Amino acid sequence: MNPNRTSGRAAAADRMARADRSRTFPPLPARPGARGLFAESWWGSAWLDALETTALDSARLARGRTYARDGHVDTINITPGRVIATVRGSRPRPYSADIRLRTLNDQQWDGLLDAIAAEPDRLTALLAKKLPRALADHDPRLLPGPGDLVPRCSCPDHGRPCKHAAALCFQVARLLDADPFVLLLMRGRGERELLDDLSRRNAARTAHEARAHTSAATPPPPHGPGPGTDGATPTAATGRAAEAAPGAAPGEGAALGTPPRGVLAKAALADRPRPPLPHPLPAPPQPGGPPTLPDGDGLPFAPAALAFVAADAAARAHACVSAASSSGGRPAVHSPFPSLPPWEDAIRLLATTAHPTAGLTSATRALYRDLAAAAGRTTTDVARSVAAWRQGGPEGLALLDTVWDPPAGDFDRARSALLAADLPSLRPRHNHLTDPDRGIQLRFGHDHRWYPYESEPGGDDWWPTGPAGPDPVAAVTALLAR
């Protein structure tokens, strides 16, 4: 056997095991105004009992319950022994809350899995997303008891638990309602891993019972040769009988002692009709935004930079899905995001991931400074380039620093149109029409659109202003109205 193939399979199995031991759940929908018990299942209520019996402040629990119902808990990640999520409080940055729980050792897992394999109805209940009470009461206990849950949070509140950790506990109860395998994952093992182990145990148990039944039903062999056997052993006689009847039916071969031949599952299901794939869901009207990340010390990246990259990835995915939907599911001929040089792509990222009317936050200013330092430019150059991209994309950015000589046609007719509309006469130079005394300028692009600019009267510090358009009269009129 090829050792490289064996090591590759082992590495793939290890990756699958690690992936099986980590589950991420999107934010649960808010339930404002809901009343009554927070958990619907008895095991979800038992989880909350373990929290409430050791809480030192009922007011914090009530506040955490409100946070959970109002949807303040973001994405939840569950791994063996730990539940972690960000929880939004009264401050702009969310807090990082987590719940710790002791995992089971290998000996305890063996006892628990043997108990499940011994009673098929227990496995049936688990597959139906229900937790059998017999397993909950099994030693060791699956459900946490008083003091088993260890809450932690990055907030300054030293309550045990604080309202953020309490809100996370309440949302975990809802996850447990839907899937008790979440509890088993917290105790140390993933769902796929458990089902594979139970399959092996059930197969071993079935084989053991079959051997015991065969031994009990088979009579002992005779001590001497019987009549008609010519001194042959029973095995040899059976073999000759099987050879003498090569056309016997499968059931007859089994009766003569020949084990029946099985059929590969792939061959048995080859002709099985497959239902058609469902139609893809329509793309949402707008791309989603990333969750707000909490501040962290000693991280190898800036949370704001990661949020920018995540927002850009969502915008790219939304554009690709929208392009595929408009083309009837066929791949688009041209990518919605063509390859760009690093500088242009960085400007595109800054221009498209922050709303143009949101202003410059401290995080955005820091990104502007970092990009300017990396590109050897000033922050003013970055801000001007972002405004140019928002005005006209790649063409708007190109017109910021380059000029060209348009052929006769639209550019020449623009001056006549401005005079006919009784607007100021603009001085032509290359692809620019400028009135320096009023501080207004139009730049003609290769896409036959006019890009308005403005500056201080008599100055030469031109900034993109307003959207580009095909009508020079409308563009100048908008500039004069500012």
XYZ file of C-alpha atoms in Angstrom:
482
model
C 0.000 0.000 0.000
C 1.216 3.483 -0.825
C 2.279 5.139 2.477
C 1.570 8.602 1.078
C -2.023 7.624 0.307
C -2.412 6.195 3.806
C -1.043 9.332 5.416
C -3.298 11.464 3.191
C -6.377 9.526 4.272
C -5.346 9.817 7.907
C -4.882 13.576 7.515
C -8.289 13.902 5.841
C -9.905 11.891 8.621
C -8.193 14.095 11.201
C -9.510 17.238 9.485
C -13.023 15.813 9.410
C -12.817 14.947 13.109
C -11.672 18.452 13.980
C -14.432 19.973 11.863
C -16.986 17.678 13.524
C -15.928 18.974 16.935
C -16.715 22.586 16.106
C -20.151 23.924 15.246
C -21.086 27.522 14.500
C -24.667 28.759 14.751
C -25.905 32.037 13.234
C -27.607 34.552 15.537
C -30.951 33.216 16.692
C -33.972 35.355 15.798
C -35.202 37.744 18.433
C -38.367 36.916 20.355
C -39.465 40.289 21.779
C -42.472 40.143 24.026
C -42.245 36.359 24.532
C -43.466 35.108 27.892
C -43.320 31.848 29.800
C -40.491 29.320 29.964
C -37.460 30.194 27.867
C -36.624 26.561 27.009
C -39.200 24.229 25.466
C -37.589 20.844 26.203
C -36.988 19.296 29.592
C -33.243 19.053 28.897
C -33.112 22.725 27.871
C -34.849 23.621 31.139
C -32.365 21.435 33.047
C -29.517 23.416 31.434
C -31.042 26.664 32.681
C -31.620 25.160 36.135
C -27.861 24.594 36.405
C -27.352 28.291 35.616
C -30.062 29.687 37.890
C -29.270 27.574 40.961
C -25.745 29.023 41.192
C -26.459 32.611 40.053
C -25.670 35.197 42.703
C -27.887 37.945 41.308
C -31.358 37.299 39.906
C -31.433 40.806 38.387
C -28.492 39.953 36.120
C -30.296 36.781 35.045
C -33.408 38.776 34.181
C -31.333 41.245 32.193
C -29.569 38.393 30.389
C -32.940 36.827 29.538
C -34.033 40.163 28.025
C -30.782 40.430 26.045
C -31.366 36.935 24.646
C -34.997 37.605 23.721
C -34.052 40.891 22.016
C -31.391 39.194 19.861
C -28.256 40.698 21.429
C -26.289 37.422 21.110
C -24.377 37.139 17.831
C -22.910 34.011 16.186
C -22.347 31.150 18.664
C -19.421 28.734 18.341
C -19.434 25.449 20.270
C -16.418 23.212 20.785
C -15.714 20.510 23.395
C -15.883 22.120 26.812
C -16.559 25.654 25.569
C -19.324 27.879 24.169
C -18.313 31.329 22.938
C -20.165 34.260 21.349
C -20.118 38.040 21.173
C -22.933 39.786 23.017
C -23.966 43.357 22.275
C -24.574 45.502 25.314
C -24.983 49.232 25.803
C -21.571 50.096 24.324
C -20.662 50.198 20.608
C -18.220 47.281 20.860
C -19.719 43.908 21.855
C -18.265 41.773 24.631
C -16.861 38.273 24.280
C -18.712 35.836 26.553
C -18.032 32.132 26.965
C -19.272 29.211 29.037
C -16.960 26.398 30.138
C -18.080 22.831 30.870
C -16.056 19.765 31.825
C -15.688 17.134 29.074
C -15.957 13.350 29.531
C -12.879 11.130 29.407
C -12.542 8.086 27.115
C -13.658 5.623 29.799
C -16.797 7.632 30.494
C -17.565 7.831 26.792
C -17.216 4.060 26.434
C -19.762 3.521 29.175
C -22.170 6.059 27.694
C -21.923 4.670 24.150
C -22.376 1.101 25.385
C -25.532 2.230 27.169
C -26.862 3.765 23.932
C -25.966 0.743 21.797
C -27.592 -1.643 24.298
C -31.021 -0.018 23.825
C -31.979 0.802 20.205
C -34.764 3.128 21.337
C -32.161 5.443 22.860
C -30.375 5.878 19.543
C -33.742 6.318 17.835
C -34.605 9.119 20.243
C -31.266 10.850 19.639
C -31.727 10.676 15.873
C -35.163 12.257 16.392
C -33.375 15.106 18.260
C -34.675 14.061 21.657
C -32.598 13.306 24.744
C -33.666 10.108 26.564
C -33.988 10.603 30.303
C -32.117 7.342 30.870
C -29.045 8.871 29.265
C -29.390 12.101 31.172
C -29.417 10.157 34.443
C -26.565 7.885 33.344
C -23.317 8.001 35.267
C -21.591 10.284 34.408
C -24.365 12.836 33.999
C -24.661 14.495 30.626
C -26.565 17.538 31.815
C -24.678 20.018 33.968
C -25.447 20.304 37.651
C -25.058 23.216 40.064
C -21.615 24.762 39.669
C -20.735 22.853 36.468
C -21.164 25.889 34.202
C -18.261 28.348 34.410
C -19.191 31.704 32.798
C -16.638 34.261 31.625
C -16.929 37.624 29.897
C -14.705 40.486 28.742
C -17.022 43.110 30.285
C -16.013 44.963 33.483
C -18.895 43.392 35.440
C -17.588 40.750 37.846
C -20.989 39.157 38.450
C -21.253 35.381 38.227
C -22.686 35.291 35.679
C -22.870 38.780 34.191
C -25.850 39.611 31.979
C -23.846 38.915 28.798
C -22.838 35.392 29.840
C -26.374 34.790 31.107
C -27.782 35.838 27.715
C -25.451 33.328 26.043
C -26.670 30.566 28.397
C -30.288 31.320 27.549
C -29.583 31.130 23.809
C -27.709 27.838 24.249
C -30.883 26.447 25.852
C -32.687 27.188 22.579
C -29.966 25.345 20.646
C -30.344 22.372 22.970
C -34.098 22.383 22.366
C -33.464 21.887 18.662
C -30.564 19.434 18.859
C -29.342 17.502 21.931
C -26.168 16.587 20.016
C -25.067 20.105 20.964
C -24.835 18.895 24.562
C -22.813 15.854 23.489
C -20.444 18.138 21.583
C -19.953 20.274 24.671
C -19.110 17.095 26.548
C -16.374 16.278 24.049
C -17.518 14.547 20.837
C -19.220 15.574 17.605
C -22.346 14.094 16.064
C -20.668 12.365 13.096
C -18.013 10.906 15.338
C -20.622 9.535 17.752
C -22.804 8.017 15.038
C -19.802 6.298 13.437
C -18.772 4.860 16.808
C -22.318 3.680 17.518
C -22.470 2.027 14.081
C -19.326 0.041 14.845
C -20.632 -0.975 18.251
C -23.995 -2.049 16.825
C -22.250 -4.076 14.094
C -20.036 -5.803 16.650
C -23.022 -6.522 18.892
C -25.033 -7.914 15.968
C -22.143 -10.146 14.854
C -21.668 -11.417 18.397
C -25.360 -12.258 18.740
C -25.359 -13.976 15.322
C -22.405 -16.155 16.295
C -24.069 -17.063 19.586
C -27.324 -17.955 17.784
C -25.470 -20.077 15.198
C -23.573 -21.968 17.879
C -26.778 -22.711 19.745
C -28.695 -23.845 16.628
C -25.993 -26.017 14.951
C -25.963 -29.686 16.138
C -22.617 -31.214 17.019
C -20.924 -33.175 14.150
C -21.245 -37.001 14.155
C -18.411 -39.017 15.665
C -18.066 -41.328 12.660
C -18.836 -41.448 8.953
C -22.488 -41.776 8.246
C -24.056 -43.857 5.506
C -23.576 -42.427 2.050
C -20.699 -40.113 2.932
C -17.884 -42.481 1.985
C -15.951 -41.408 4.968
C -15.935 -37.730 3.884
C -16.149 -35.023 6.464
C -19.344 -32.925 6.663
C -17.473 -29.924 5.232
C -16.271 -31.854 2.206
C -19.713 -33.309 1.616
C -21.241 -29.871 1.775
C -18.658 -28.558 -0.659
C -19.391 -31.343 -3.173
C -23.104 -30.689 -2.849
C -22.543 -27.028 -3.626
C -20.402 -27.867 -6.634
C -22.998 -30.367 -7.884
C -25.641 -27.655 -7.981
C -24.029 -24.630 -9.601
C -27.353 -23.287 -10.792
C -28.999 -23.398 -7.416
C -30.824 -20.326 -6.176
C -29.083 -18.056 -3.659
C -31.279 -19.277 -0.858
C -30.475 -22.914 -1.737
C -26.750 -22.206 -1.587
C -27.174 -20.779 1.884
C -29.067 -23.928 2.890
C -26.152 -26.056 1.649
C -23.680 -24.074 3.735
C -22.401 -21.623 1.096
C -22.581 -18.036 2.427
C -24.851 -15.816 0.288
C -23.179 -13.246 -1.896
C -23.912 -9.624 -1.102
C -24.545 -6.730 -3.480
C -22.587 -3.510 -3.396
C -24.705 -0.580 -2.250
C -23.434 1.426 -5.240
C -24.778 -1.205 -7.638
C -28.070 -1.549 -5.783
C -28.739 2.199 -5.935
C -27.368 2.819 -9.443
C -30.784 2.769 -11.162
C -32.611 4.538 -8.384
C -34.326 7.702 -9.717
C -32.966 10.892 -8.247
C -35.247 13.870 -7.604
C -34.351 17.091 -9.426
C -32.379 19.694 -7.551
C -34.474 22.532 -6.090
C -34.299 25.947 -7.689
C -31.739 28.242 -6.014
C -33.074 30.841 -3.640
C -33.219 34.405 -4.984
C -30.368 36.694 -4.014
C -31.187 39.197 -1.242
C -31.587 42.812 -2.376
C -28.425 43.887 -0.548
C -25.328 42.008 0.675
C -25.226 41.286 4.372
C -22.843 43.016 6.740
C -20.341 41.355 9.080
C -20.985 41.381 12.840
C -19.207 43.983 14.913
C -16.106 42.403 16.400
C -15.000 43.027 19.983
C -11.704 44.700 20.739
C -8.859 42.296 21.457
C -5.357 42.660 22.793
C -2.399 41.041 21.079
C -4.277 40.073 17.904
C -2.229 39.729 14.688
C -4.800 41.843 12.829
C -6.995 44.896 13.375
C -10.686 44.032 13.969
C -11.710 46.953 11.734
C -9.551 45.653 8.870
C -11.075 42.186 9.210
C -14.574 43.719 9.137
C -13.653 45.556 5.905
C -12.442 42.352 4.265
C -15.531 40.419 5.420
C -17.859 43.114 4.054
C -16.007 43.043 0.738
C -16.292 39.244 0.548
C -20.050 39.508 1.137
C -20.355 42.172 -1.594
C -18.382 40.032 -4.045
C -20.481 36.950 -3.329
C -23.699 38.956 -3.688
C -22.554 40.396 -7.036
C -21.589 36.955 -8.367
C -24.907 35.396 -7.294
C -26.853 38.322 -8.779
C -24.930 38.021 -12.069
C -25.606 34.283 -12.227
C -29.318 34.844 -11.505
C -29.632 37.447 -14.259
C -27.988 35.097 -16.770
C -30.362 32.223 -16.018
C -27.892 30.321 -13.855
C -25.169 30.289 -16.524
C -21.734 31.637 -15.580
C -21.338 35.310 -16.425
C -19.106 36.114 -19.397
C -17.405 38.947 -17.503
C -16.636 38.799 -13.810
C -18.400 41.431 -11.658
C -15.004 41.983 -10.036
C -12.237 42.085 -12.662
C -8.633 41.859 -11.527
C -7.218 45.215 -10.412
C -3.760 46.478 -9.450
C -3.165 46.566 -5.672
C -3.628 50.348 -5.371
C -6.912 50.384 -7.295
C -8.214 47.349 -5.423
C -7.374 48.958 -2.071
C -9.219 52.135 -3.095
C -12.189 50.048 -4.272
C -12.266 48.269 -0.921
C -12.281 51.527 1.046
C -14.860 53.106 -1.250
C -17.373 50.259 -1.283
C -17.305 48.910 2.273
C -18.160 52.159 4.079
C -21.279 54.204 3.376
C -20.349 57.529 1.723
C -22.495 59.525 4.170
C -21.230 57.752 7.282
C -18.230 60.076 7.693
C -14.708 59.132 8.650
C -14.666 57.106 11.853
C -11.483 56.598 13.836
C -11.167 53.075 12.422
C -11.546 54.362 8.839
C -8.952 57.089 9.424
C -6.547 54.452 10.692
C -7.084 52.421 7.510
C -6.496 55.538 5.388
C -3.213 56.194 7.240
C -2.052 52.574 6.862
C -2.813 52.518 3.127
C -1.107 55.891 2.580
C 2.009 54.693 4.394
C 2.108 51.419 2.442
C 1.649 53.171 -0.933
C 3.975 56.103 -0.238
C 1.132 58.632 -0.543
C -0.708 61.024 1.751
C -4.030 60.455 3.458
C -5.414 63.297 1.315
C -4.478 61.324 -1.800
C -6.306 58.291 -0.390
C -9.435 60.307 0.467
C -9.463 61.977 -2.969
C -9.056 58.611 -4.696
C -11.916 57.118 -2.665
C -14.146 60.016 -3.735
C -13.149 59.454 -7.377
C -13.981 55.737 -7.176
C -17.368 56.477 -5.656
C -17.971 58.927 -8.483
C -17.235 56.581 -11.365
C -15.436 53.391 -10.368
C -12.229 52.514 -12.285
C -12.849 55.237 -14.895
C -13.374 57.869 -12.202
C -10.112 56.877 -10.529
C -8.252 56.962 -13.853
C -9.490 60.494 -14.600
C -8.172 61.700 -11.261
C -4.514 61.585 -12.336
C -4.464 61.187 -16.136
C -5.565 63.332 -19.077
C -6.308 62.371 -22.657
C -7.317 64.074 -25.892
C -10.857 63.094 -26.912
C -11.697 62.979 -30.629
C -14.054 65.462 -32.218
C -17.656 64.868 -31.261
C -19.305 64.956 -27.860
C -16.516 66.936 -26.223
C -16.691 69.754 -28.809
C -20.487 69.839 -28.785
C -20.519 70.262 -24.996
C -19.254 73.880 -25.156
C -21.981 74.810 -27.615
C -24.602 73.170 -25.396
C -23.370 75.154 -22.385
C -23.519 78.455 -24.291
C -27.009 77.636 -25.585
C -28.147 77.020 -21.992
C -26.726 80.434 -20.963
C -24.152 78.808 -18.702
C -20.588 80.025 -18.157
C -18.110 79.259 -20.904
C -15.587 76.692 -19.732
C -11.998 76.698 -20.955
C -11.032 73.452 -22.766
C -7.732 71.690 -22.115
C -7.258 68.034 -23.055
C -10.408 66.325 -21.688
C -11.103 69.085 -19.110
C -13.545 71.998 -19.271
C -12.651 74.463 -16.506
C -13.828 77.777 -15.029
C -11.041 78.538 -12.513
C -12.678 81.752 -11.276
C -15.765 79.855 -10.138
C -13.808 76.745 -9.101
C -15.768 74.306 -11.297
C -14.546 71.724 -13.787
C -15.867 68.899 -15.973
C -13.715 65.927 -16.977
C -14.745 63.870 -19.999
C -14.237 60.119 -19.592
C -13.631 57.330 -22.060
C -17.138 56.116 -21.213
C -18.555 59.390 -22.688
C -19.692 60.615 -19.285
C -18.914 63.942 -17.598
C -17.285 63.906 -14.178
C -17.838 67.107 -12.129
C -15.025 68.547 -9.977
C -14.764 71.605 -7.773
C -12.025 73.632 -6.100
C -11.651 76.853 -4.174
C -12.130 79.773 -6.628
C -8.782 80.538 -8.181
C -7.208 77.396 -6.680
C -5.971 74.188 -8.249
C -6.987 71.600 -5.601
C -9.676 69.717 -7.530
C -11.976 67.187 -5.825
C -14.599 64.888 -7.387
C -18.069 66.217 -6.630
C -21.330 64.448 -7.326
C -22.092 61.585 -9.703
C -20.951 61.331 -13.308
C -23.520 61.693 -16.075
C -23.938 61.943 -19.874
C -25.263 65.550 -19.876
C -22.712 68.368 -19.415
C -25.469 70.981 -18.941
C -26.947 69.080 -15.975
C -23.484 68.596 -14.494
C -22.575 72.307 -14.642
C -25.997 73.332 -13.370
C -25.516 71.062 -10.321
C -22.033 72.501 -9.692
C -23.300 76.096 -9.806
C -26.127 75.234 -7.407
C -23.738 73.995 -4.689
